[in-house]
Coordinates of C-alpha atoms and ligand atoms in Angstrom, one line a residue:
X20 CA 2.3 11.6 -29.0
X21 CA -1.6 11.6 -28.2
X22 CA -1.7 10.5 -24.2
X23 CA -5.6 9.3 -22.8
X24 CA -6.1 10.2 -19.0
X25 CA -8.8 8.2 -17.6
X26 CA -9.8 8.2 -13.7
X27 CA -12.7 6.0 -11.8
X28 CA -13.9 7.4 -8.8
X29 CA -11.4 10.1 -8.0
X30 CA -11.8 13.8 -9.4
X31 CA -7.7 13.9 -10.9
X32 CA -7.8 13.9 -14.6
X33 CA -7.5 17.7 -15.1
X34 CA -4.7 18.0 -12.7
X35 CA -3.1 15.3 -14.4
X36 CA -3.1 16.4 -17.7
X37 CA -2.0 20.3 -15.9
X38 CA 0.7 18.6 -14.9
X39 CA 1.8 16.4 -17.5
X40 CA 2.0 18.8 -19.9
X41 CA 4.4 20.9 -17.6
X42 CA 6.8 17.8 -18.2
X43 CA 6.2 17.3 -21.6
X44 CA 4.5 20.6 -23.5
X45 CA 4.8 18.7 -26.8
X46 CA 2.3 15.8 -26.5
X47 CA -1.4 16.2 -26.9
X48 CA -3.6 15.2 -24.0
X49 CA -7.1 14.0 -24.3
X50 CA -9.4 13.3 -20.9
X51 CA -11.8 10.3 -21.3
X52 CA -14.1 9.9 -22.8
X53 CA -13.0 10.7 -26.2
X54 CA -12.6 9.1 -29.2
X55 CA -9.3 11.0 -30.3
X56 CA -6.6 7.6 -31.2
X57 CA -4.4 7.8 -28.3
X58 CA -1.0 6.1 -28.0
X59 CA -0.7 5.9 -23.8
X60 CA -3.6 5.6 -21.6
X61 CA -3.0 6.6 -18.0
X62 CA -5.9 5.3 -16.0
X63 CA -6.9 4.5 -12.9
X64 CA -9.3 1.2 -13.3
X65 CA -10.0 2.2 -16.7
X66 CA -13.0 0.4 -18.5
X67 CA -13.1 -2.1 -21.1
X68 CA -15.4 0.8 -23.3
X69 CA -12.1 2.9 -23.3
X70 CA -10.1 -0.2 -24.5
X71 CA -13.0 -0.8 -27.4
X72 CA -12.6 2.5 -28.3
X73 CA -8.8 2.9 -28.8
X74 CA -7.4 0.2 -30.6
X75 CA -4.1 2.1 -30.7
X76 CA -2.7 1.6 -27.6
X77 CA 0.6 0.8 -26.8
X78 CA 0.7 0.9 -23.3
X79 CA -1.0 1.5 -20.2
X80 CA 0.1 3.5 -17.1
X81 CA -1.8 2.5 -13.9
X82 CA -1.9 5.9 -11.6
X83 CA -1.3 4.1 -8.6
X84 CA 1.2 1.4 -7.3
X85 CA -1.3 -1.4 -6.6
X86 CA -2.9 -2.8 -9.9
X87 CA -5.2 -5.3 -8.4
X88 CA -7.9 -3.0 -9.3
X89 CA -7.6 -3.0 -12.6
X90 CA -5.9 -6.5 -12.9
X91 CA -9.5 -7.6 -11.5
X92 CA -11.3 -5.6 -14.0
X93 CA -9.8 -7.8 -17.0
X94 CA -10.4 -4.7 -19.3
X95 CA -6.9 -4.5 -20.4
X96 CA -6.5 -6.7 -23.7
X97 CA -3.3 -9.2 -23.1
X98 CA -1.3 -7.8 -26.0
X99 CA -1.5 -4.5 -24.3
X100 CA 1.6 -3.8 -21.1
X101 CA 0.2 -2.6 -17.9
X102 CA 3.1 -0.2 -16.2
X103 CA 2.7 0.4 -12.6
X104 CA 4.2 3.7 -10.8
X105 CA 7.1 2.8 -8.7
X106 CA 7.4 4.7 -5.2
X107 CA 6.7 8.2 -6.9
X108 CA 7.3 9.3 -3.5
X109 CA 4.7 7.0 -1.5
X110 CA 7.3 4.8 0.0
X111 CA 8.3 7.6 2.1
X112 CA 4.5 8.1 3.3
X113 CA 4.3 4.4 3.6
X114 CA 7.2 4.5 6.2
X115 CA 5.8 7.4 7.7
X116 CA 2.4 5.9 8.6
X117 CA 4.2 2.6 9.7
X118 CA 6.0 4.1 12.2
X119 CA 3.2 6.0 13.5
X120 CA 1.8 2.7 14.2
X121 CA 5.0 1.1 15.5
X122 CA 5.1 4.2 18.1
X123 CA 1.6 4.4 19.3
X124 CA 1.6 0.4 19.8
X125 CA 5.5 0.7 21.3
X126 CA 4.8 3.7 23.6
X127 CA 1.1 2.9 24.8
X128 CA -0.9 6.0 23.1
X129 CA -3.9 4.1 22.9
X130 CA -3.9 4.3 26.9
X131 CA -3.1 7.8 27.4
X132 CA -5.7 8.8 24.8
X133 CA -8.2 6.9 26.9
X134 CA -6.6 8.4 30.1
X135 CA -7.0 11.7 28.8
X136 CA -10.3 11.2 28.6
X137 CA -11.0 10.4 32.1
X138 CA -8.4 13.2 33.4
X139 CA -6.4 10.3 34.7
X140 CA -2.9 10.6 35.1
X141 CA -1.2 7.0 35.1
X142 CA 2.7 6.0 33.7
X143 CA 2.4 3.1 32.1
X144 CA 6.7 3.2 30.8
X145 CA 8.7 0.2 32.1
X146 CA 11.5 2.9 33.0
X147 CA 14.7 0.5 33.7
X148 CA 13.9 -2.0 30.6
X149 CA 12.9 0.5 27.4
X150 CA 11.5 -2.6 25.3
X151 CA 12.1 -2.1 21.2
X152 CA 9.4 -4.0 19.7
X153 CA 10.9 -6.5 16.4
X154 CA 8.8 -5.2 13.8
X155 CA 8.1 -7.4 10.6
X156 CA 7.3 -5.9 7.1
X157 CA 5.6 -8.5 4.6
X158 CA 6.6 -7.1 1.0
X159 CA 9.5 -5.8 0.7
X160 CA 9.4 -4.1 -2.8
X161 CA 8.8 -0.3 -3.1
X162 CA 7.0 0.3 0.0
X163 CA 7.9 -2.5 2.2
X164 CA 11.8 -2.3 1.1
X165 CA 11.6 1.3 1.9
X166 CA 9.7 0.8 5.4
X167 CA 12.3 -1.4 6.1
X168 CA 14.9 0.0 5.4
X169 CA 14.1 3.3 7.5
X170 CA 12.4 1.1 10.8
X171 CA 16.0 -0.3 10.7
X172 CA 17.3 3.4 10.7
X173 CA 15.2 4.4 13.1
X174 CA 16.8 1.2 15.7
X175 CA 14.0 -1.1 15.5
X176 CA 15.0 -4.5 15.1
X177 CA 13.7 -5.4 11.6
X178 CA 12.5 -8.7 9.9
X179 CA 11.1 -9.2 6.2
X180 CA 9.3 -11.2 4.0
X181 CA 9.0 -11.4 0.6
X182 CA 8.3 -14.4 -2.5
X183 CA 12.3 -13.9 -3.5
X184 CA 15.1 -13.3 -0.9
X185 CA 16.3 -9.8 -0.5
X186 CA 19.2 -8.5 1.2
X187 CA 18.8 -5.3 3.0
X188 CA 21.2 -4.0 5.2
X189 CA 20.3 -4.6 9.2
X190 CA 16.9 -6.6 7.9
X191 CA 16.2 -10.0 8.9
X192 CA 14.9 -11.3 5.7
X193 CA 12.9 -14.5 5.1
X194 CA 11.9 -15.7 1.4
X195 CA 8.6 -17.6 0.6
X196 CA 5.4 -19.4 2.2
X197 CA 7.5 -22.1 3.8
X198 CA 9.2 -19.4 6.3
X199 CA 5.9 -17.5 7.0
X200 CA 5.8 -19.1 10.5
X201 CA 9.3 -18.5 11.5
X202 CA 9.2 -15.0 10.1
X203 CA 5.6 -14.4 11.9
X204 CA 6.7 -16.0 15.7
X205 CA 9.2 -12.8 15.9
X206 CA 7.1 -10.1 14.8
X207 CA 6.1 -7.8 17.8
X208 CA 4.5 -5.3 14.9
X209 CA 3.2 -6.9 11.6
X210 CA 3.2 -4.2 9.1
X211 CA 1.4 -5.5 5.9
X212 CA 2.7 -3.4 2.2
X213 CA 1.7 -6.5 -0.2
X214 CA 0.1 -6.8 -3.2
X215 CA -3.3 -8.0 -3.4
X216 CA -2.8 -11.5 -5.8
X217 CA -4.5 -15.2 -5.5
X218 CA -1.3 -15.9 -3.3
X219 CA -1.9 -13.4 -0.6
X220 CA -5.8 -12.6 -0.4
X221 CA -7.0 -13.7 3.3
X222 CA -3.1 -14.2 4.5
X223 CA -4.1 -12.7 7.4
X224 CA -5.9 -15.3 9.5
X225 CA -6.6 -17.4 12.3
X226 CA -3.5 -19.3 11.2
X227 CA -1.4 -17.0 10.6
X228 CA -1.7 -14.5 13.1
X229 CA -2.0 -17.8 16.0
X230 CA 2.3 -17.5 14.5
X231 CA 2.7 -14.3 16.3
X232 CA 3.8 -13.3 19.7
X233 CA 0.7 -12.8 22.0
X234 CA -0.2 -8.7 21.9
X235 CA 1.1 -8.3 18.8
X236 CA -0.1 -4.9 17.0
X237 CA -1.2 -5.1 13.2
X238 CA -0.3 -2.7 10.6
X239 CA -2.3 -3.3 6.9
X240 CA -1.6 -0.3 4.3
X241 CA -1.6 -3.1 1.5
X242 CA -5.1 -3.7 0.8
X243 CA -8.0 -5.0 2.4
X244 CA -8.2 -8.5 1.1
X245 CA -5.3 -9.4 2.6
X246 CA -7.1 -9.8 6.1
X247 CA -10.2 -12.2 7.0
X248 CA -11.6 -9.5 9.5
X249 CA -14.0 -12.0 11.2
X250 CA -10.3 -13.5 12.4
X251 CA -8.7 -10.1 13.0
X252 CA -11.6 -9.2 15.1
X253 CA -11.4 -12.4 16.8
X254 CA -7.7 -12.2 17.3
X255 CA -8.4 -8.2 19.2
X256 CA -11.0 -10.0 21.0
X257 CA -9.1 -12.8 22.9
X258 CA -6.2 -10.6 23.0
X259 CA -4.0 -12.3 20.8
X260 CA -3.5 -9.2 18.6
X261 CA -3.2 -6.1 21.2
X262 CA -4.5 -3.3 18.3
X263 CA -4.4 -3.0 14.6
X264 CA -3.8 0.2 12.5
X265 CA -6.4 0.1 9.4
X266 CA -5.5 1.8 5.8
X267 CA -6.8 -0.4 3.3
X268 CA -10.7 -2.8 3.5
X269 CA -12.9 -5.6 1.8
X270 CA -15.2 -2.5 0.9
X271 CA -14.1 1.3 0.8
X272 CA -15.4 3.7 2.5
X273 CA -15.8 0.8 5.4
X274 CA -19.3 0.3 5.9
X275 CA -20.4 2.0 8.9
X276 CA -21.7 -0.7 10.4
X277 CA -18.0 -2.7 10.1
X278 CA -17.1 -3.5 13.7
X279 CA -13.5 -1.9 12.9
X280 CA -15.4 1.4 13.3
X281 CA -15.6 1.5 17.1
X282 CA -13.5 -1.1 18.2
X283 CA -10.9 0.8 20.8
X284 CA -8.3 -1.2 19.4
X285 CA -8.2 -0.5 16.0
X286 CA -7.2 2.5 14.2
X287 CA -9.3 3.3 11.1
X288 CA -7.8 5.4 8.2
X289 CA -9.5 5.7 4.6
X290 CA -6.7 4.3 2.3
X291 CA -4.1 7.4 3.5
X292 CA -1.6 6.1 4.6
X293 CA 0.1 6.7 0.5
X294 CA -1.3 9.1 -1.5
X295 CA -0.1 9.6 -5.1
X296 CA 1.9 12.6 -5.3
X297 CA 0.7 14.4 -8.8
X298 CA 4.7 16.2 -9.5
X299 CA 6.4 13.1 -8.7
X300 CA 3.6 10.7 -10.4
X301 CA 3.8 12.9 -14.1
X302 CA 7.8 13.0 -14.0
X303 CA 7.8 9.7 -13.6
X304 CA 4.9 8.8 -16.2
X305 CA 6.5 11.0 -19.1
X306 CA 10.2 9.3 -17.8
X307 CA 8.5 6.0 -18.7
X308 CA 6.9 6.8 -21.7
X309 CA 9.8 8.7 -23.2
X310 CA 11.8 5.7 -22.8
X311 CA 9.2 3.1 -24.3
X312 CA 9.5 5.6 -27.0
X313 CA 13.5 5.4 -27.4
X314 CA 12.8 2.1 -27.6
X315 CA 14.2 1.2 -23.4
X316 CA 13.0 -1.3 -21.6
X317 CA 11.0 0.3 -18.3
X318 CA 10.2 -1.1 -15.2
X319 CA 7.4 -1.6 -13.1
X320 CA 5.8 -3.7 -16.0
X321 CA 2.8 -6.2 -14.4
X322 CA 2.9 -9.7 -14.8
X323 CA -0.6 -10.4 -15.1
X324 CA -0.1 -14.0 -14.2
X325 CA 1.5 -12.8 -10.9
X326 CA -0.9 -10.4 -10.3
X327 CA 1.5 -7.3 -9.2
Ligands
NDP12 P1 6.0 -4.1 -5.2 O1 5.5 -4.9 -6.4 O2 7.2 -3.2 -5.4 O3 6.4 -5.0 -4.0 C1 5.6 -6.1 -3.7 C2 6.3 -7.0 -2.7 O4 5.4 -8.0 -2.2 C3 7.6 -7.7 -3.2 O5 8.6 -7.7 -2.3 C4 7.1 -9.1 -3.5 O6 8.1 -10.1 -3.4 C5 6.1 -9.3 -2.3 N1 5.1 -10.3 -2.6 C6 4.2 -10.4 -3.6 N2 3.6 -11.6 -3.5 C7 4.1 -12.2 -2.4 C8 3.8 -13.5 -1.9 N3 2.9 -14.3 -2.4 N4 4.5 -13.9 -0.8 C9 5.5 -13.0 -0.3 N5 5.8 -11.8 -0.8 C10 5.1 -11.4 -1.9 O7 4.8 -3.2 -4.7 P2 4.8 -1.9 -3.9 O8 5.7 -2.0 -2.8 O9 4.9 -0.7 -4.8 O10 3.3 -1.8 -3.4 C11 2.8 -2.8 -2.6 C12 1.3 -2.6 -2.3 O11 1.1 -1.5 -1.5 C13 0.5 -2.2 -3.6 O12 0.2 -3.4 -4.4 C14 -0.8 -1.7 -2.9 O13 -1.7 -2.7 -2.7 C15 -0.3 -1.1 -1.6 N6 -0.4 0.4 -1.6 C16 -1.2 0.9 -0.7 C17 -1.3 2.3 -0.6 C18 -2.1 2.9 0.5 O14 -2.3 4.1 0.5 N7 -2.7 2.2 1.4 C19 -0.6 3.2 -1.5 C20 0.3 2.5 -2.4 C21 0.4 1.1 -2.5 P3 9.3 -10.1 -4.5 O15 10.2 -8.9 -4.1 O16 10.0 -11.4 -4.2 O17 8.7 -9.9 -5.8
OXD13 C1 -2.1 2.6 -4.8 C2 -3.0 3.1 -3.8 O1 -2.0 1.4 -5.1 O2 -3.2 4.3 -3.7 O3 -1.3 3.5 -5.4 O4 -3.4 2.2 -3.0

């Protein structure tokens, strides 16, 4: 077996390949460019000169969970399978950074961090009425199922929202565009973990966020497209959204003259918030391709038509 790694932008291939091998001694591992006839790609926006170059493909691993990227890129020829990685422990990190933003909107850190500041010593808790804010999850697939799932563990009263119905145990669930208002007017915290497709690029918008309780606090770790930011900043400004918790932009690194930057209510982080563990990424790349190879069905295939 003859496996292609490919990266744009981020410095991973020989760690990949390190690591793969570990899994899978065997196989031979080639890092691109090379013209070597590979079987696998796995790739991270890999170009249409790799796909020119090895007609042999059978199959092509995306290192990453979101395939927008290289769904945009139209490099992949359509005979060719695009297989996403599933969680490969980022749903925990995902719920991690979620709740960060849940707490600091819940138990007023942006305050005390300003207070601090000033030396100012101020309580700001409503001691005899301990509010829990609802928090709503849009996608509820790896991430968003998982975020869920542990918001609801954690006591928060939790509502999600998905294109199918799901059932998830102590989750409010809602299912398709027609329920996006009711879903939205009881979401204290939005927390965005969608895929970037035709059906939700600029979801978040004067529209939409006009659905949610006055003071809400936005969390996006899906990607950047999903918000028009003239609207979000809008929404900050008239105080219809109380703070936002950034992971994902339009343009990365965010431009430094983006307002986001230095707006005291918004939380800037540069696409962190789930970073693809390499041990748990390989195990599951090698799983996958081992059973492609037994002749299995695996998930996580891409519906390019969908568009996650
Ligand atoms: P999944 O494919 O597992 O889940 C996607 C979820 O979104 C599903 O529940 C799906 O609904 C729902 N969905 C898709 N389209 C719509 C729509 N039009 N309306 C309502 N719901 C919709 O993806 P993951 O959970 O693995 O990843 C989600 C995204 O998280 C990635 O695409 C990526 O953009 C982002 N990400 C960001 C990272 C970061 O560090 N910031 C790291 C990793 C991922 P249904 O269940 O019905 O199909
Ligand atoms: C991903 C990401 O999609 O890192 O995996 O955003």
């Amino acid at each position: 077996m003859k496996i292609l790694v490919q990266s744009t932008g981020l410095d991973i291939v020989p760690g990949i390949i390190t690591e793969l091998k570990k899994h899978q001694p065997d196989w031979q591992y080639f890092a691109w460019p090379s013209d070597e006839q590979c079987d696998y790609v796995v790739g991270w926006k890999p170009p249409a000169a790799l796909f020119a170059r090895q007609p042999k493909l059978r199959a092509v691993i995306n290192y990453g969970a979101g395939v927008d990227a290289i769904l945009a890129m139209g490099a992949v020829p359509a005979h060719i399978p695009i297989i996403r990685l599933e969680d490969a422990g980022m749903a925990q990190q995902m719920a991690e950074y979620a709740i960060y933003g849940v707490i600091h909107h819940q138990r007023n850190m942006r305050i005390y961090r300003a207070q601090q500041r000033d030396k100012h010593w101020q309580q700001h808790e409503d001691r005899g009425n301990v509010r829990r804010p609802t928090v709503g999850v849009m996608g509820l697939g790896e991430m968003g199922g998982t975020v869920a799932t542990r918001l609801a563990a954690f006591g928060y009263s939790v509502r999600g929202w998905s294109r199918s119905k799901h059932e998830i145990d102590d989750v409010l669930t809602f299912a398709g565009h027609d329920t996006l208002p009711s879903f939205l007017s009881g979401c204290d915290v939005l927390v965005s973990m969608l895929p970037l497709t035709e059906s939700t690029r600029g979801l978040i918008n004067a529209t939409t966020l006009a659905y949610l309780p006055r003071g809400a606090f936005l969390v996006n770790a899906g990607r950047g497209g999903h918000l028009v930011d003239a609207d979000v900043i809008a929404a900050l400004e008239s105080g219809q959204l109380g703070g936002a918790l950034l992971d994902v932009f339009h343009e990365e690194p965010l431009p430094k003259d983006h307002p986001y930057w230095l707006h005291p209510n918004v939380i800037v982080t540069p696409h962190i918030a789930a970073t693809t563990p390499i041990k748990d990424a390989c195990a599951q790349i090698v799983a996958k391709v081992s059973a492609i190879e037994r002749g299995e069905v695996v998930s996580g295939i891409v519906d390019p038509n969908v568009g996650y």
